[in-house]
Amino acid sequence: MEEDLEDIRKEVLNCRKCGLCNTRTNPVVGEGNPKAKIMFVGEAPGFNEDRMGRPFCGAAGRVLDELLESIGIKRGDVYISNLLKCRPPGNRDPQKEEISACSPFLERQIEIIKPKIICPLGRYSMRFLMEKYGLKDKIEPISRIHGKVFEVNNLFQKIKIIPLYHPAVATYNINMKEVLKRDFRVLEKFR
Ligand code: URA
């Protein structure tokens, strides 16, 4: 199993499928427990992630760590990935062609890890995952569906999709920390 994740890592490190390979410093493949029950899917690496090659290692990552800690989950218990593996210049929004080029890596990570719960963090990963799991008609603004549990049937198992606000929102609006904490409590019972 870990060998397969290693295959993905090698491919991502050498990937030139979209223009982001020209501006990235390091691709950010993802990290965590290969047998995680819970997988978080962010949008794309930011400045710090691009420098370090690790997901959520800047300000948003500190919020994510705090949220996990608040429900007694360690970072090493979960798997953390992103929809895009390379940083869009200036942290601009992901483009359609970039999502098409990069999302197969995420899909393969999901296939290998087989999480029971997938939490998209932010609207692009929410849209991608809800469309992938047949929830297109349930898509609403994240402000309306954050923390809701959507159960879907994957080929071999039931999966829960739980869209969450991106932790970065708490870095510019402190009140959002409480909203995020409340939503994270939904995960407590699935540990
Ligand atoms: N924001 C993301 O969406 N992903 C990261 O890895 C870091 C910040």
Short mmCIF file of C-alpha atoms and ligand atoms in Angstrom, two decimals:
data_model
loop_
_atom_site.label_atom_id
_atom_site.label_comp_id
_atom_site.label_asym_id
_atom_site.label_seq_id
_atom_site.Cartn_x
_atom_site.Cartn_y
_atom_site.Cartn_z
CA MET A 1 0.00 0.00 0.00
CA GLU A 2 2.68 2.46 0.98
CA GLU A 3 4.56 1.59 -2.16
CA ASP A 4 1.59 2.83 -4.17
CA LEU A 5 1.56 6.13 -2.33
CA GLU A 6 5.29 6.27 -2.99
CA ASP A 7 4.62 5.79 -6.72
CA ILE A 8 2.28 8.77 -6.63
CA ARG A 9 4.89 10.80 -4.77
CA LYS A 10 7.50 10.10 -7.43
CA GLU A 11 5.10 10.98 -10.23
CA VAL A 12 4.03 14.22 -8.59
CA LEU A 13 7.62 15.25 -7.95
CA ASN A 14 8.32 14.91 -11.68
CA CYS A 15 4.94 16.09 -12.93
CA ARG A 16 4.83 18.62 -15.77
CA LYS A 17 1.16 18.22 -16.69
CA CYS A 18 0.28 21.88 -16.18
CA GLY A 19 1.97 25.27 -16.11
CA LEU A 20 2.27 25.31 -12.31
CA CYS A 21 5.39 23.17 -12.63
CA ASN A 22 7.19 26.25 -13.98
CA THR A 23 6.52 28.39 -10.93
CA ARG A 24 6.45 25.90 -8.05
CA THR A 25 9.41 25.43 -5.72
CA ASN A 26 8.27 22.06 -4.38
CA PRO A 27 5.16 20.04 -5.17
CA VAL A 28 3.19 19.10 -2.07
CA VAL A 29 2.09 15.51 -2.41
CA GLY A 30 0.33 14.99 0.93
CA GLU A 31 1.19 13.29 4.19
CA GLY A 32 -0.22 11.35 7.08
CA ASN A 33 -1.41 7.91 8.02
CA PRO A 34 -1.79 5.72 4.90
CA LYS A 35 -4.57 3.88 6.77
CA ALA A 36 -6.32 7.02 7.94
CA LYS A 37 -10.06 6.92 8.53
CA ILE A 38 -10.27 10.64 7.97
CA MET A 39 -8.77 12.47 5.01
CA PHE A 40 -8.65 16.25 4.64
CA VAL A 41 -8.43 17.76 1.20
CA GLY A 42 -7.28 21.36 0.98
CA GLU A 43 -7.17 23.53 -2.10
CA ALA A 44 -3.52 23.98 -3.08
CA PRO A 45 -0.18 24.69 -1.42
CA GLY A 46 0.45 28.24 -0.26
CA PHE A 47 3.74 30.10 0.17
CA ASN A 48 5.05 28.06 3.12
CA GLU A 49 3.88 24.72 1.73
CA ASP A 50 5.60 25.46 -1.58
CA ARG A 51 8.85 26.17 0.26
CA MET A 52 8.65 23.18 2.57
CA GLY A 53 6.94 20.61 0.34
CA ARG A 54 4.50 19.78 3.14
CA PRO A 55 0.75 20.41 3.35
CA PHE A 56 -0.68 22.92 5.80
CA CYS A 57 2.60 23.99 7.40
CA GLY A 58 1.85 27.74 7.58
CA ALA A 59 -0.75 29.83 9.37
CA ALA A 60 -3.72 27.79 8.11
CA GLY A 61 -1.86 24.64 9.20
CA ARG A 62 -1.54 25.96 12.74
CA VAL A 63 -5.31 26.47 12.80
CA LEU A 64 -5.82 22.96 11.45
CA ASP A 65 -3.53 21.53 14.16
CA GLU A 66 -5.50 23.39 16.83
CA LEU A 67 -8.80 22.13 15.45
CA LEU A 68 -7.55 18.55 15.39
CA GLU A 69 -6.21 18.89 18.90
CA SER A 70 -9.56 20.25 20.09
CA ILE A 71 -11.16 16.91 19.24
CA GLY A 72 -8.24 14.75 20.38
CA ILE A 73 -7.00 13.76 16.93
CA LYS A 74 -3.33 13.89 16.01
CA ARG A 75 -2.11 15.04 12.63
CA GLY A 76 -0.40 11.67 12.24
CA ASP A 77 -3.78 9.90 12.60
CA VAL A 78 -5.26 11.52 9.50
CA TYR A 79 -4.15 12.03 5.92
CA ILE A 80 -3.82 15.54 4.55
CA SER A 81 -3.80 16.22 0.85
CA ASN A 82 -4.75 18.94 -1.61
CA LEU A 83 -6.71 19.22 -4.81
CA LEU A 84 -3.70 20.82 -6.53
CA LYS A 85 -0.24 19.62 -5.65
CA CYS A 86 1.56 22.77 -6.81
CA ARG A 87 1.12 26.35 -5.68
CA PRO A 88 -0.76 28.70 -8.00
CA PRO A 89 1.27 31.92 -8.28
CA GLY A 90 0.20 34.45 -5.68
CA ASN A 91 -2.23 31.87 -4.26
CA ARG A 92 -4.75 32.59 -7.01
CA ASP A 93 -7.73 30.26 -7.42
CA PRO A 94 -7.14 26.91 -9.12
CA GLN A 95 -7.95 26.89 -12.84
CA LYS A 96 -10.11 24.30 -14.54
CA GLU A 97 -7.24 22.79 -16.59
CA GLU A 98 -5.06 22.58 -13.48
CA ILE A 99 -7.79 20.70 -11.62
CA SER A 100 -8.24 18.31 -14.57
CA ALA A 101 -4.50 17.70 -14.80
CA CYS A 102 -3.90 17.23 -11.08
CA SER A 103 -7.04 15.68 -9.59
CA PRO A 104 -6.21 12.10 -10.76
CA PHE A 105 -3.39 12.12 -8.17
CA LEU A 106 -5.92 12.91 -5.44
CA GLU A 107 -8.30 10.27 -6.76
CA ARG A 108 -5.54 7.67 -6.62
CA GLN A 109 -4.61 8.72 -3.09
CA ILE A 110 -8.25 8.23 -2.06
CA GLU A 111 -8.34 4.80 -3.74
CA ILE A 112 -5.26 3.65 -1.81
CA ILE A 113 -6.08 5.14 1.58
CA LYS A 114 -9.80 4.32 1.42
CA PRO A 115 -10.81 6.83 4.07
CA LYS A 116 -14.25 6.50 5.63
CA ILE A 117 -14.58 10.24 5.87
CA ILE A 118 -13.36 12.87 3.44
CA CYS A 119 -13.41 16.49 4.49
CA PRO A 120 -12.95 18.99 1.70
CA LEU A 121 -11.50 22.22 3.07
CA GLY A 122 -12.73 25.12 0.99
CA ARG A 123 -14.99 25.46 -2.00
CA TYR A 124 -12.87 24.10 -4.86
CA SER A 125 -12.15 20.81 -3.17
CA MET A 126 -15.77 20.71 -1.98
CA ARG A 127 -17.06 21.13 -5.53
CA PHE A 128 -14.65 18.57 -6.95
CA LEU A 129 -15.40 15.90 -4.34
CA MET A 130 -19.15 16.45 -4.30
CA GLU A 131 -19.26 16.13 -8.08
CA LYS A 132 -17.06 13.03 -7.94
CA TYR A 133 -19.37 11.33 -5.45
CA GLY A 134 -22.65 12.15 -7.19
CA LEU A 135 -23.61 15.02 -4.92
CA LYS A 136 -23.66 17.69 -7.62
CA ASP A 137 -27.28 18.62 -6.95
CA LYS A 138 -26.51 19.06 -3.24
CA ILE A 139 -23.80 21.65 -3.83
CA GLU A 140 -24.53 24.94 -2.10
CA PRO A 141 -22.31 27.74 -0.87
CA ILE A 142 -19.95 26.47 1.82
CA SER A 143 -21.62 28.90 4.25
CA ARG A 144 -24.75 26.73 4.00
CA ILE A 145 -23.34 23.23 4.01
CA HIS A 146 -20.25 23.39 6.22
CA GLY A 147 -20.32 20.62 8.80
CA LYS A 148 -23.10 18.68 7.06
CA VAL A 149 -22.59 14.95 6.64
CA PHE A 150 -23.27 13.51 3.18
CA GLU A 151 -23.20 9.74 2.98
CA VAL A 152 -22.34 8.21 -0.38
CA ASN A 153 -21.80 4.70 -1.65
CA ASN A 154 -18.39 4.16 -3.13
CA LEU A 155 -17.70 0.89 -4.96
CA PHE A 156 -16.74 -1.04 -1.82
CA GLN A 157 -17.87 1.02 1.13
CA LYS A 158 -19.94 3.89 2.38
CA ILE A 159 -18.06 7.17 2.60
CA LYS A 160 -19.02 10.33 4.41
CA ILE A 161 -18.25 13.64 2.78
CA ILE A 162 -18.17 16.47 5.30
CA PRO A 163 -17.44 19.87 3.75
CA LEU A 164 -15.66 22.25 6.10
CA TYR A 165 -14.58 25.85 5.92
CA HIS A 166 -10.95 26.28 4.96
CA PRO A 167 -8.95 26.81 8.20
CA ALA A 168 -7.43 29.97 6.68
CA VAL A 169 -10.75 31.76 7.29
CA ALA A 170 -9.93 31.77 11.00
CA THR A 171 -6.68 33.64 10.29
CA TYR A 172 -8.59 36.68 9.04
CA ASN A 173 -11.84 36.32 10.99
CA ILE A 174 -11.32 35.13 14.54
CA ASN A 175 -15.05 34.37 15.03
CA MET A 176 -14.75 31.64 12.43
CA LYS A 177 -12.53 29.62 14.74
CA GLU A 178 -15.56 28.78 16.87
CA VAL A 179 -17.60 27.83 13.81
CA LEU A 180 -14.78 25.54 12.68
CA LYS A 181 -14.45 24.04 16.15
CA ARG A 182 -18.14 23.27 16.21
CA ASP A 183 -17.94 21.63 12.80
CA PHE A 184 -14.90 19.60 13.81
CA ARG A 185 -16.87 18.15 16.69
CA VAL A 186 -18.89 16.28 14.07
CA LEU A 187 -15.71 14.28 13.41
CA GLU A 188 -15.27 13.31 17.05
CA LYS A 189 -17.70 10.43 16.89
CA PHE A 190 -16.03 8.95 13.82
CA ARG A 191 -12.52 8.71 15.25
N1 URA B 1 -4.05 25.85 2.07
C1 URA B 1 -4.39 24.72 1.41
O1 URA B 1 -5.48 24.62 0.86
N2 URA B 1 -3.53 23.72 1.42
C2 URA B 1 -2.36 23.75 2.03
O2 URA B 1 -1.63 22.78 2.00
C3 URA B 1 -2.04 24.94 2.71
C4 URA B 1 -2.89 25.97 2.72
#
